[in-house]
Coordinates of C-alpha atoms in Angstrom, one line a residue:
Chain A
X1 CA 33.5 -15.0 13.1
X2 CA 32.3 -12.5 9.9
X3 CA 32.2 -13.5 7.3
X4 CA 32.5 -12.2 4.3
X5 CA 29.1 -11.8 3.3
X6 CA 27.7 -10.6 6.5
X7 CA 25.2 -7.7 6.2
X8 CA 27.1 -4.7 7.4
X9 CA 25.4 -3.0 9.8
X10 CA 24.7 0.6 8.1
X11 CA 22.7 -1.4 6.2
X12 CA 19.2 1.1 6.3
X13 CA 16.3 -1.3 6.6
X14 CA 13.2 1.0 4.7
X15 CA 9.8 -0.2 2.9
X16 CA 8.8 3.7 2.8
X17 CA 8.0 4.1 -1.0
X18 CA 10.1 7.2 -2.6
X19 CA 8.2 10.2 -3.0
X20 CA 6.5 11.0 -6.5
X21 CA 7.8 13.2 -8.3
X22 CA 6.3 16.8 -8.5
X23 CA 6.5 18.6 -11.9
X24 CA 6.5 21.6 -10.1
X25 CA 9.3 21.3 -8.1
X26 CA 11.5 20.9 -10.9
X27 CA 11.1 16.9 -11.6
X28 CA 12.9 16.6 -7.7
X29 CA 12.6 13.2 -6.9
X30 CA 12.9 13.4 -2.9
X31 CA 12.1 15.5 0.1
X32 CA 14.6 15.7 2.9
X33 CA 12.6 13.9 5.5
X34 CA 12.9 10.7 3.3
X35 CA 16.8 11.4 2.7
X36 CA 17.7 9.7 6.0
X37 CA 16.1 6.1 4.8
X38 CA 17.6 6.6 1.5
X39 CA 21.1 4.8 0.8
X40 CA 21.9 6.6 -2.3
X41 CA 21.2 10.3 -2.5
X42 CA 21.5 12.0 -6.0
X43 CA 21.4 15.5 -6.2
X44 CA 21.3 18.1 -8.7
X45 CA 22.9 15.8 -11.1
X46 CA 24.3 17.3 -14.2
X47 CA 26.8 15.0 -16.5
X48 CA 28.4 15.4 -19.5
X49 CA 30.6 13.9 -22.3
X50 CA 32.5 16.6 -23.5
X51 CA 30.3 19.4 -23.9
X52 CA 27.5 17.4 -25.2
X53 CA 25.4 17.2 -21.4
X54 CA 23.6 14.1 -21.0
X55 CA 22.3 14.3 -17.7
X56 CA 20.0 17.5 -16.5
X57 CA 19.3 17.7 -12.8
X58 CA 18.2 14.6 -11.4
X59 CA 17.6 14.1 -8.0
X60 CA 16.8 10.9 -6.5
X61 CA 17.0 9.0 -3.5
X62 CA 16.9 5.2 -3.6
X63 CA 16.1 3.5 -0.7
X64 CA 18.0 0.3 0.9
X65 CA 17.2 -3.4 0.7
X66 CA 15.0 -2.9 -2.4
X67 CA 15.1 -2.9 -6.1
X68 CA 15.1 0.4 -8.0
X69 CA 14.6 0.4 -11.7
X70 CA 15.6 3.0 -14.1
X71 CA 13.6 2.7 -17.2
X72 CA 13.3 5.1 -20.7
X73 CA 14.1 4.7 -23.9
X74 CA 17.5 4.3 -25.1
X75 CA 19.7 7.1 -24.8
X76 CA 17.8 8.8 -22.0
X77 CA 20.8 8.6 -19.9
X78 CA 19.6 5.3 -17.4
X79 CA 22.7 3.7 -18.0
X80 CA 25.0 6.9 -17.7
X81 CA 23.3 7.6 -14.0
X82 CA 23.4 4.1 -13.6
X83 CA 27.6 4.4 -13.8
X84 CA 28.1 7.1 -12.4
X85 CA 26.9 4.9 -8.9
X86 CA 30.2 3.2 -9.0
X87 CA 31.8 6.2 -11.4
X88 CA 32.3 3.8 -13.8
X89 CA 32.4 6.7 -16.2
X90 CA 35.9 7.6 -14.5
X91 CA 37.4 5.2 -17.8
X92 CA 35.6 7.6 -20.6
X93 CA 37.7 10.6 -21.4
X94 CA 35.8 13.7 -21.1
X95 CA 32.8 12.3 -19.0
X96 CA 32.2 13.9 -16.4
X97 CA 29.9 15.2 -13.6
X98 CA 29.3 19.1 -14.1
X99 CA 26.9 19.7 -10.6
X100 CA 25.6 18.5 -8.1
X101 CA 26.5 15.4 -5.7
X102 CA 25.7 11.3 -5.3
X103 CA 26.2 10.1 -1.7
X104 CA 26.0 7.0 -0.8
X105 CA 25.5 6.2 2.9
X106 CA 26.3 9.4 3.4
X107 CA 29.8 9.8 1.7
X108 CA 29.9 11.8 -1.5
X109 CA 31.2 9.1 -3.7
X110 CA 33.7 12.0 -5.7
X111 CA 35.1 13.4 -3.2
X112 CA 38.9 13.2 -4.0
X113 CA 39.6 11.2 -0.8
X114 CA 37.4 8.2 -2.1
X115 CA 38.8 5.1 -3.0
X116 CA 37.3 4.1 -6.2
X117 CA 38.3 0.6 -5.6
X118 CA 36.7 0.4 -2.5
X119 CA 33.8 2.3 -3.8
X120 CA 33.4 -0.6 -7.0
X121 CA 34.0 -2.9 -4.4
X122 CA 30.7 -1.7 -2.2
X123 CA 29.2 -1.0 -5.3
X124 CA 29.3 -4.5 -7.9
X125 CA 28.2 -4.1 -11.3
X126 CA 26.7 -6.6 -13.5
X127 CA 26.6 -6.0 -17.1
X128 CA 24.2 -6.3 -20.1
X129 CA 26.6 -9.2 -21.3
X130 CA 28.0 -11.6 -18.9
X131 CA 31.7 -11.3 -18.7
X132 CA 33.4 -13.9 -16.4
X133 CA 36.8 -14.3 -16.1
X134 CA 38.9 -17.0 -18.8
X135 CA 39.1 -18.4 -15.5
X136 CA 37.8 -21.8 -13.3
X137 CA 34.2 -20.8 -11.7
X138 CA 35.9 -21.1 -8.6
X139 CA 38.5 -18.4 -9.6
X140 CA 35.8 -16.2 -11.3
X141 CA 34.4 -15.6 -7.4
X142 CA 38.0 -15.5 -5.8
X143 CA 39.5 -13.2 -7.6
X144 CA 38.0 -10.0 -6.0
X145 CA 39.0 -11.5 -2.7
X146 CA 42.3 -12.0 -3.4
X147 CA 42.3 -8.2 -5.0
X148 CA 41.3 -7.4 -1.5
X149 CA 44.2 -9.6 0.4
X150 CA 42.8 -12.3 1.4
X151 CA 44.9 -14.9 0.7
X152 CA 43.1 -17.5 3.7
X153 CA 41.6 -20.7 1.6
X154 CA 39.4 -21.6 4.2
X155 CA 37.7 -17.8 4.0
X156 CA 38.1 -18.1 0.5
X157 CA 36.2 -21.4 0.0
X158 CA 33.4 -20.4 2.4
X159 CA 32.8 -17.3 0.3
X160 CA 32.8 -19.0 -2.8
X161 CA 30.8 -21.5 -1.6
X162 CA 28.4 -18.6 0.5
X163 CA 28.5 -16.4 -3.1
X164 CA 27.3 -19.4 -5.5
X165 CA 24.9 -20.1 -3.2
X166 CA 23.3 -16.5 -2.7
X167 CA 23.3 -16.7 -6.6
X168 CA 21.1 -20.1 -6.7
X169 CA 23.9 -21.4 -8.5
X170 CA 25.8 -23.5 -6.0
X171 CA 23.6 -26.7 -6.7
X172 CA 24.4 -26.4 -10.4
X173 CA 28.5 -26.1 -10.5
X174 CA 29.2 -27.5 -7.0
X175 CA 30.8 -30.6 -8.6
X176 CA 32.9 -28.5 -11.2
X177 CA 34.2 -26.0 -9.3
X178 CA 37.5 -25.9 -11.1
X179 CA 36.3 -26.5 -14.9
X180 CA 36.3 -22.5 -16.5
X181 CA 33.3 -20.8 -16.1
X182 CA 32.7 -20.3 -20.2
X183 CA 31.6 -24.0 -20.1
X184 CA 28.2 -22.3 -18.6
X185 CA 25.4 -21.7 -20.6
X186 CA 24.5 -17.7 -20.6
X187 CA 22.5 -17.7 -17.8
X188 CA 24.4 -19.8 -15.3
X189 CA 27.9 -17.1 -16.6
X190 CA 25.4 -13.8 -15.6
X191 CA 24.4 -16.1 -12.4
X192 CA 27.9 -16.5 -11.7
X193 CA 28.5 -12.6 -12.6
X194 CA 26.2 -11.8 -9.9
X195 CA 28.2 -14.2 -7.7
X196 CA 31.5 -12.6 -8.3
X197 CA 29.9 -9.3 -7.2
X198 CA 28.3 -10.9 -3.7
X199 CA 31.9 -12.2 -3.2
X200 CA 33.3 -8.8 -1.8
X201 CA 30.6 -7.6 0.5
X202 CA 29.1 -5.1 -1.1
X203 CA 25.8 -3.3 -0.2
X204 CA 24.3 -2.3 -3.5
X205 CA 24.4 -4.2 -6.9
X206 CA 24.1 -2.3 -10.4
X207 CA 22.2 -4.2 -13.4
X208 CA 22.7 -3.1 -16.7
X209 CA 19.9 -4.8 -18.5
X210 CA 21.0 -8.2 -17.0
X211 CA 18.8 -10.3 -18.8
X212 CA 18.8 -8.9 -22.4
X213 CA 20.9 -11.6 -23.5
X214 CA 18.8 -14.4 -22.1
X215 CA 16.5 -16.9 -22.7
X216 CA 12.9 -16.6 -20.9
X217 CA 14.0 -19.6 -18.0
X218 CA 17.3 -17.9 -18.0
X219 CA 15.7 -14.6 -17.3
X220 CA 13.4 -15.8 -14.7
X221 CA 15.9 -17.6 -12.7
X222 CA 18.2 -14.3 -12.5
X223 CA 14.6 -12.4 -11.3
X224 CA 13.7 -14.7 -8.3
X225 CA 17.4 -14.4 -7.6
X226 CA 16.9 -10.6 -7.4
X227 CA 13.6 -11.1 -5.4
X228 CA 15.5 -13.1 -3.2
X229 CA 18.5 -10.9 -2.9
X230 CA 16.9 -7.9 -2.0
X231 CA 16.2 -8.8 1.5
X232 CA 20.2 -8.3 1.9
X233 CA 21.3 -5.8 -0.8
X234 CA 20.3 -2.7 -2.4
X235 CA 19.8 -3.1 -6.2
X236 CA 19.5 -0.8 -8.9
X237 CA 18.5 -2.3 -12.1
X238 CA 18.6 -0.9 -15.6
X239 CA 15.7 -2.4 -17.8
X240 CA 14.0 -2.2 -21.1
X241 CA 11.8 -5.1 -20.9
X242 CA 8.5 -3.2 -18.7
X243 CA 7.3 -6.7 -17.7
X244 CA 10.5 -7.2 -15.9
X245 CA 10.8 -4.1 -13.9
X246 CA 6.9 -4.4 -13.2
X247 CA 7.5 -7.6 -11.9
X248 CA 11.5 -7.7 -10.2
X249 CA 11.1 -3.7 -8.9
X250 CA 9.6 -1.7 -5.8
X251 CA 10.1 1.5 -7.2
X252 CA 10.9 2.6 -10.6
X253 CA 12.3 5.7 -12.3
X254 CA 11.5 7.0 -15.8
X255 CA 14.0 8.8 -17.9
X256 CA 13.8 10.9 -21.1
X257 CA 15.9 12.6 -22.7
X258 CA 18.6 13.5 -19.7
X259 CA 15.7 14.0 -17.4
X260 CA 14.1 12.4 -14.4
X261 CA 10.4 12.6 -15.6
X262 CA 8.9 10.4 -12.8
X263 CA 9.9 8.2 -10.1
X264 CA 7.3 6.3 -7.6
X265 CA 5.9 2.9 -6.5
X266 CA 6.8 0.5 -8.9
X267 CA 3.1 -0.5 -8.9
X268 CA 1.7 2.9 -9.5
X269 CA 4.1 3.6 -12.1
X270 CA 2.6 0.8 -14.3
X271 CA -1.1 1.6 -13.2
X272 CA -1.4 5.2 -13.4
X273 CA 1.4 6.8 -14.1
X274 CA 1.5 11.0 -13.0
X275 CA 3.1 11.7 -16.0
X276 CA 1.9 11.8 -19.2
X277 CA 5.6 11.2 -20.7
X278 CA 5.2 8.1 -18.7
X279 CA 1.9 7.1 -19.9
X280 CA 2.9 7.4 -23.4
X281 CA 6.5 5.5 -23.0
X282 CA 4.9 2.9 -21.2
X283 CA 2.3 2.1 -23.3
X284 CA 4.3 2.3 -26.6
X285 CA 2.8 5.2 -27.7
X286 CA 6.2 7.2 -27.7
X287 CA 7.5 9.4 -30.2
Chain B
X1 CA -9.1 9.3 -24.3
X2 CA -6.6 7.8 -25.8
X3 CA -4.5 10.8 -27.9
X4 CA -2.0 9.1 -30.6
X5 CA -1.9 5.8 -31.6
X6 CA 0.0 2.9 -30.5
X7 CA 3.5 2.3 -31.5
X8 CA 1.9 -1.2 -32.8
X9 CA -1.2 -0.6 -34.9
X10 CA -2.2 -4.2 -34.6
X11 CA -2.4 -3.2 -30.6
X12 CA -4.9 -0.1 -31.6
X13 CA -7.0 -2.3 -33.9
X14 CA -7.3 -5.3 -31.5
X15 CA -8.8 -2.4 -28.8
X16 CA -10.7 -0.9 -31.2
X17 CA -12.1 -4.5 -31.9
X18 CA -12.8 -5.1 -28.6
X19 CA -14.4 -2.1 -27.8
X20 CA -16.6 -2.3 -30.7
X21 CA -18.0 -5.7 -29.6
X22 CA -18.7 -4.0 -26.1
X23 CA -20.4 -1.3 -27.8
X24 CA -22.1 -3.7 -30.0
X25 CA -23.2 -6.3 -26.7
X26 CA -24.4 -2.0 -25.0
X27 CA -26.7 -1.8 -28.4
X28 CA -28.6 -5.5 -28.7
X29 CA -28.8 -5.1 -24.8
X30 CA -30.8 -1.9 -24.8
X31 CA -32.7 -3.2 -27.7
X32 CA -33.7 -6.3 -25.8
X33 CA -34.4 -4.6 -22.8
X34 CA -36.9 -2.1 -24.7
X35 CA -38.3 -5.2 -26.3
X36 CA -39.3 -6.9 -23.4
X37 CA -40.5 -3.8 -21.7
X38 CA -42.6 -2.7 -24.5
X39 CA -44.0 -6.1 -24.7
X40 CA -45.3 -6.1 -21.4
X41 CA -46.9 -2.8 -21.7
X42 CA -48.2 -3.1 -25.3
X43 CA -48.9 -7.3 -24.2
X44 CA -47.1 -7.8 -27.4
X45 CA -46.0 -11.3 -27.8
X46 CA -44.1 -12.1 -30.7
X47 CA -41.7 -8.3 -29.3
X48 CA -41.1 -10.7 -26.3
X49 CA -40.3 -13.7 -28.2
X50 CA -37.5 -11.8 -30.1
X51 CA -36.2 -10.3 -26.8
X52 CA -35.8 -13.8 -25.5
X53 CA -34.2 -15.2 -28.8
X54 CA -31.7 -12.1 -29.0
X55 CA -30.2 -13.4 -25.7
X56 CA -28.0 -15.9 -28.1
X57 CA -26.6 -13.2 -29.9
X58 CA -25.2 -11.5 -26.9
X59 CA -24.4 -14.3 -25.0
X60 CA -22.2 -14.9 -28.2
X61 CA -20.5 -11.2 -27.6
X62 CA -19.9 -11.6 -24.2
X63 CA -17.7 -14.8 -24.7
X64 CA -15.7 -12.9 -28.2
X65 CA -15.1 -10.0 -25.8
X66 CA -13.5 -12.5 -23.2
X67 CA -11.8 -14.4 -25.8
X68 CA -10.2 -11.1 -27.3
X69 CA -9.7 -9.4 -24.2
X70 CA -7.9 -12.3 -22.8
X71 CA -5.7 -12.6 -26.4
X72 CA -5.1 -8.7 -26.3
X73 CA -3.4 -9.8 -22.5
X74 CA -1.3 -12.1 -24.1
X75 CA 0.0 -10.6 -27.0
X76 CA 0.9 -7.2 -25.4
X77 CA 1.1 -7.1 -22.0
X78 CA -0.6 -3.7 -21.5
X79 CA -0.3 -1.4 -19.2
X80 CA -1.4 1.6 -17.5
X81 CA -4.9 3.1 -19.4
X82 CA -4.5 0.5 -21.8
X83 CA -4.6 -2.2 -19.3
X84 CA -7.3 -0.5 -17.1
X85 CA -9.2 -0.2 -21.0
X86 CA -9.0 -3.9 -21.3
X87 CA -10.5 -5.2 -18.0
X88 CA -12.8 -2.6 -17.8
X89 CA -14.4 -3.7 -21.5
X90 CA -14.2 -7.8 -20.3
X91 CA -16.1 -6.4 -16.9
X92 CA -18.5 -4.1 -19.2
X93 CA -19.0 -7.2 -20.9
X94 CA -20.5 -9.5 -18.5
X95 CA -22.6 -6.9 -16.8
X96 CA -24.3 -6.2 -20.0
X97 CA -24.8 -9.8 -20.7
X98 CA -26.5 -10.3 -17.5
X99 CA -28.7 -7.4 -18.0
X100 CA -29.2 -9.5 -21.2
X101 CA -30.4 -11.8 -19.0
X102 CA -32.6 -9.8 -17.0
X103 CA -34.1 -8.9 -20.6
X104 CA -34.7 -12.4 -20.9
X105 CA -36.8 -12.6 -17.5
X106 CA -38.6 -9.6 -18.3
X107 CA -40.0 -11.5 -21.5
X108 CA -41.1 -14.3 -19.9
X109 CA -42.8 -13.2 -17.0
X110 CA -44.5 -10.6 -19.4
X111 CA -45.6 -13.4 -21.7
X112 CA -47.2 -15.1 -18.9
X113 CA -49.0 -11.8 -17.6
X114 CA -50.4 -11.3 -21.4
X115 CA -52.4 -14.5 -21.6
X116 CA -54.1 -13.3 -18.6
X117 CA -56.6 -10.0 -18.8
X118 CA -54.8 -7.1 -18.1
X119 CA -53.7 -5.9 -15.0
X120 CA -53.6 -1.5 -14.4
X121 CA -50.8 -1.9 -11.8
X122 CA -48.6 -2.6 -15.0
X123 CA -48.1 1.3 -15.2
X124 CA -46.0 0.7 -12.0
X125 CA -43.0 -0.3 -14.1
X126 CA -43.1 2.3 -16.7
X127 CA -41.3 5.3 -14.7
X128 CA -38.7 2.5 -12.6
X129 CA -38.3 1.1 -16.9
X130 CA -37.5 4.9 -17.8
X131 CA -35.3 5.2 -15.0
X132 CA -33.3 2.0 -15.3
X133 CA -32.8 2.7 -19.2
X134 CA -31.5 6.2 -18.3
X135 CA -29.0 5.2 -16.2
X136 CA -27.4 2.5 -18.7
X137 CA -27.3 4.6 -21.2
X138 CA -25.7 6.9 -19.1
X139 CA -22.9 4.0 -18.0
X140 CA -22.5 3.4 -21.7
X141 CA -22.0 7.0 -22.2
X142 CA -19.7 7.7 -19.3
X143 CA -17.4 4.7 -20.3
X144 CA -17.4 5.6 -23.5
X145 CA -16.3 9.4 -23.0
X146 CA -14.8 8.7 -20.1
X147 CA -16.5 10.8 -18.4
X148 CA -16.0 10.5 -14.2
X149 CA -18.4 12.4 -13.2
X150 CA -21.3 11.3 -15.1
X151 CA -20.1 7.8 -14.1
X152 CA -20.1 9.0 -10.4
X153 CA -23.6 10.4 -10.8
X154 CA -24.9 6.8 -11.2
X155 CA -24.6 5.5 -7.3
X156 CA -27.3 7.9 -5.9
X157 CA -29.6 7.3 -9.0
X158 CA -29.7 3.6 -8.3
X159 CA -30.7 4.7 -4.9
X160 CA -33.7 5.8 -6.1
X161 CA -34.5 3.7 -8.3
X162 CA -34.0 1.1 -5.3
X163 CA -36.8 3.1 -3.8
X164 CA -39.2 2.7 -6.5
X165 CA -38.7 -0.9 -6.4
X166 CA -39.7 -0.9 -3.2
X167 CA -42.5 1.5 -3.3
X168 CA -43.8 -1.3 -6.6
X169 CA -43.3 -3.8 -4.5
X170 CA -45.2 -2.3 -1.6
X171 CA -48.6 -1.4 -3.5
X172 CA -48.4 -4.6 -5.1
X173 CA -48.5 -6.4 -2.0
X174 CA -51.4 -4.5 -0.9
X175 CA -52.9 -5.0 -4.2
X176 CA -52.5 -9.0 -3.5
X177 CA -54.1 -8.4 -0.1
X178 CA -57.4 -6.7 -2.0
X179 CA -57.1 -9.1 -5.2
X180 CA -55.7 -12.8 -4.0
X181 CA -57.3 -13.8 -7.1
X182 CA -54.5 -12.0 -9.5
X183 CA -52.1 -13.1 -7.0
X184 CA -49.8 -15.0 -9.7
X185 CA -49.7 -11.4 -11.6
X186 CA -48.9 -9.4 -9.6
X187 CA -46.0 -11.6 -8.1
X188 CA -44.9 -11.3 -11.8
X189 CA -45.2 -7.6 -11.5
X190 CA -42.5 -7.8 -8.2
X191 CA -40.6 -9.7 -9.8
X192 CA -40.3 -7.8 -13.1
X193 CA -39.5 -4.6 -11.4
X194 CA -37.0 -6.4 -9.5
X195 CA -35.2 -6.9 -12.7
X196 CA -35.4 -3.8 -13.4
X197 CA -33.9 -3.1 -10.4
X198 CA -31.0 -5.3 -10.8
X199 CA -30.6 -3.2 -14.7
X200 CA -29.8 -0.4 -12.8
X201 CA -27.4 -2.5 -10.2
X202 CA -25.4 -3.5 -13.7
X203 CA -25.4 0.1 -14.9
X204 CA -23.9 0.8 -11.9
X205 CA -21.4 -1.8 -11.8
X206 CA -20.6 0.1 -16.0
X207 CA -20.2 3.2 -14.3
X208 CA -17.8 1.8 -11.9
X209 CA -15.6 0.5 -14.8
X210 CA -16.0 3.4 -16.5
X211 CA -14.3 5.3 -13.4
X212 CA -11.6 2.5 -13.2
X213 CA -10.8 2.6 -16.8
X214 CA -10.8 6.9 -16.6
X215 CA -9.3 7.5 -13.5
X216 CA -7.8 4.2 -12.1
X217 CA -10.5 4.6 -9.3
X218 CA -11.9 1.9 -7.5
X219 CA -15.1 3.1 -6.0
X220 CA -16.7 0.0 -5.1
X221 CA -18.6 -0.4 -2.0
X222 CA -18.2 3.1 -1.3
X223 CA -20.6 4.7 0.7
X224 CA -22.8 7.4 -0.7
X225 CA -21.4 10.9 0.6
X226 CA -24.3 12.7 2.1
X227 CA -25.8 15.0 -0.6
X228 CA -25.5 13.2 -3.4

């Protein structure tokens, strides 16, 4: 039987690093050798709110099973790129991608004959601030399911069960599965978060700075849960703490201003960075 | 080098503390090593005493270097050429307190050859001294100005002053063979420009920091590339 948190199968297993970026090839972030092992492709990315643009070219591949951070300073445009993954930025008025294309496992996520829902529901989010349902914890995770028409308990209580688990938080709430999940403390509520996105299957996870809001055990409880679920997802992690994306990601992606300055090995990023934009960001010395 | 300053100045001013004390440990350690040297060569024993007793001072260095070094690390985290700056000044630092050290042997073993009568073959350690003190102050320089290719210069110069070593250590056995009697002196001859030798195995070691902390280059146990 599947079940509902089975790997799909067009999952793309790849360790290959991305490519660093090359200042003289317009701050591109890929090469199309690597564009076959990559599960999200962006390309020639412009975006805009209104006419003020926000987003200049980016290009970027991110590569399955791994985690991707997108670091820069605030209003740099990470979070923008980041929700424009799971067009989250359909809901602003105004916003909206003026070139180039995002595919993800090959689909180009706007084209008109995607379903948004079923993009979100590949894509999960999880936000800055945890926001669980003024539901039961068990409810929190059903509720996508049921959205998706399953009404079977059994499936039901074998993905809540399988989701809480995944999120290491299974041991903690197995005994109160029906009390509401704002009787958690923060990080048990982002925990469950993350839960409620496993619970409908997807293959890639957004972050939006999904620890700013916690307390250091907290934090590094939602971290080994990233190390752990990267084996089986593809996540893409929004960050302003350095230590963390030194420490949860494989590769990481700087952004200033709009613009992909550099993307590479995590490790190299945080060693010797090619950029000098980089250097100084990383280092405090911006500005 | 670095170009502007930190965001947090009390990040520039604990680097520029701690590279200070480095560059304080690079002064008292050429000072002792010229100390002992000179004592040896002018049989000058109070110059060695005070070479010996100046090893307190920058034993003393070496452990505020590792204490700050190892508080910069924990109150900010660096990264990138700051990080590389930091572990390359707590590596700088014990290198130069071992050459400290080698100071320290010098002295000793020249004290013992001056309350005998004087032996010639002494001259032998003069050019290897020369040699061994150019190439730390080099290191010092190179880390200092951050300057890769000085720093990379250094590998083939320890070659040769490997060689001199050996050539010193050759005529001095031949010496023994001619002159058992002066047998203990001129074992203290070997062993002194085996110090030396290992001075110019530390400056080495600075030169490789100083190419890690430039360039994020680990050239360790590298082989020399023919022509150098």
């Amino acid at each position: 039987m599947v079940t509902l948190l089975e790997v799909p199968s067009t999952h793309v297993n790849t360790t290959t690093p991305p490519p660093a970026v090359d200042p003289s090839a317009g701050r591109r972030a890929s090469v199309d050798e690597e564009s076959a092992e990559a599960i999200i492709q962006i390309r020639d990315l412009d975006f805009a709110y209104g006419a003020n643009k926000v987003l200049h070219e980016i290009t970027l591949d991110i590569p399955a099973r791994a985690v991707t951070a997108f670091i820069g300073p605030s209003g740099c445009g990470k979070t923008t790129l980041l929700r424009c993954l799971n067009r989250m930025n359909d809901l602003i008025e105004s916003a909206q991608i003026t070139a180039g294309s995002i595919k993800i496992e090959g689909v180009d996520i706007n084209d008109p004959g995607v379903d948004v829902v079923d993009l979100r529901r590949n894509v999960g989010m999880v936000f800055q601030k945890s926001n669980p349902f003024p539901k039961s914890i068990y409810d929190n995770i059903a509720y996508g399911l049921r959205i998706a028409g399953i009404t079977k308990r059994s499936l039901i209580d074998e993905a809540v069960e399988k989701s809480l688990r995944s999120s290491a938080l299974w041991d903690e709430v197995k005994d109160r599965l029906h009390v509401s999940g704002y009787g958690l403390s923060g990080g048990q509520q982002q925990r469950l978060c993350i839960a409620r996105a496993l619970a409908v299957e997807p293959d890639i996870i957004l972050m939006d700075e999904p620890c700013s809001a916690l307390d250091p055990i907290a934090t590094a409880k939602v971290e080994e849960l990233i190390r752990q679920l990267k084996t089986r997802y593809t996540i893409v992690i929004v960050t302003h703490n350095m230590q963390q994306a030194g420490r949860v990601s494989d590769q990481t992606a700087f952004f200033y201003l709009g613009r992909l300055i550099e993307y590479s090995d995590t490790r190299k990023m945080f060693s010797n960075p090619a950029q000098r934009q980089t250097e100084d960001y990383i280092t405090g010395r911006f500005g | 080098m670095i170009a502007h300053n930190h965001i947090l100045g009390t990040f520039d001013d604990a680097l520029a503390s701690l590279r200070n004390n480095v560059l304080m440990m690079s002064t008292l350690t050429e000072r002792s090593l010229d100390r002992a040297v000179t004592g040896l060569l002018q049989r000058d024993d109070e110059l060695c005493v005070v070479a010996i007793a100046d090893d307190e001072e920058i034993d003393q260095l070496e452990k505020q270097v590792d204490k700050d070094g190892v508080d910069l690390l924990l109150r900010f985290q660096p990264v990138a050429s700051d990080l590389r700056r930091v572990v390359s000044a707590m590596k700088l630092s014990s290198n130069l307190e071992r050459m400290g050290d080698q100071a320290v042997n010098i002295a000793r073993k020249a004290r013992k050859l001056s309350r005998h009568p004087a032996l010639p073959e002494a001259e032998f350690i003069e050019p290897m001294y020369r040699h061994a003190m150019s190439m730390f102050r080099d290191s010092v320089e190179a880390y200092v100005r951050e300057d890769v290719q000085l720093a990379m210069a250094l590998k083939p110069r320890d070659k040769a002053l490997d060689e001199m070593n050996a050539n010193a250590s050759r005529r001095l056995i031949e010496r023994m063979a001619h002159d058992p009697e002066q047998l203990r002196g001129y074992l203290n001859l070997m062993f002194i420009a085996r110090h030396l030798e290992r001075v110019g195995d530390h400056a080495t070691n600075i030169a490789e920091d100083a190419v890690y902390a430039a360039a994020a280059e680990d050239i360790r146990h590298q082989p020399l590339t023919t022509g150098t």
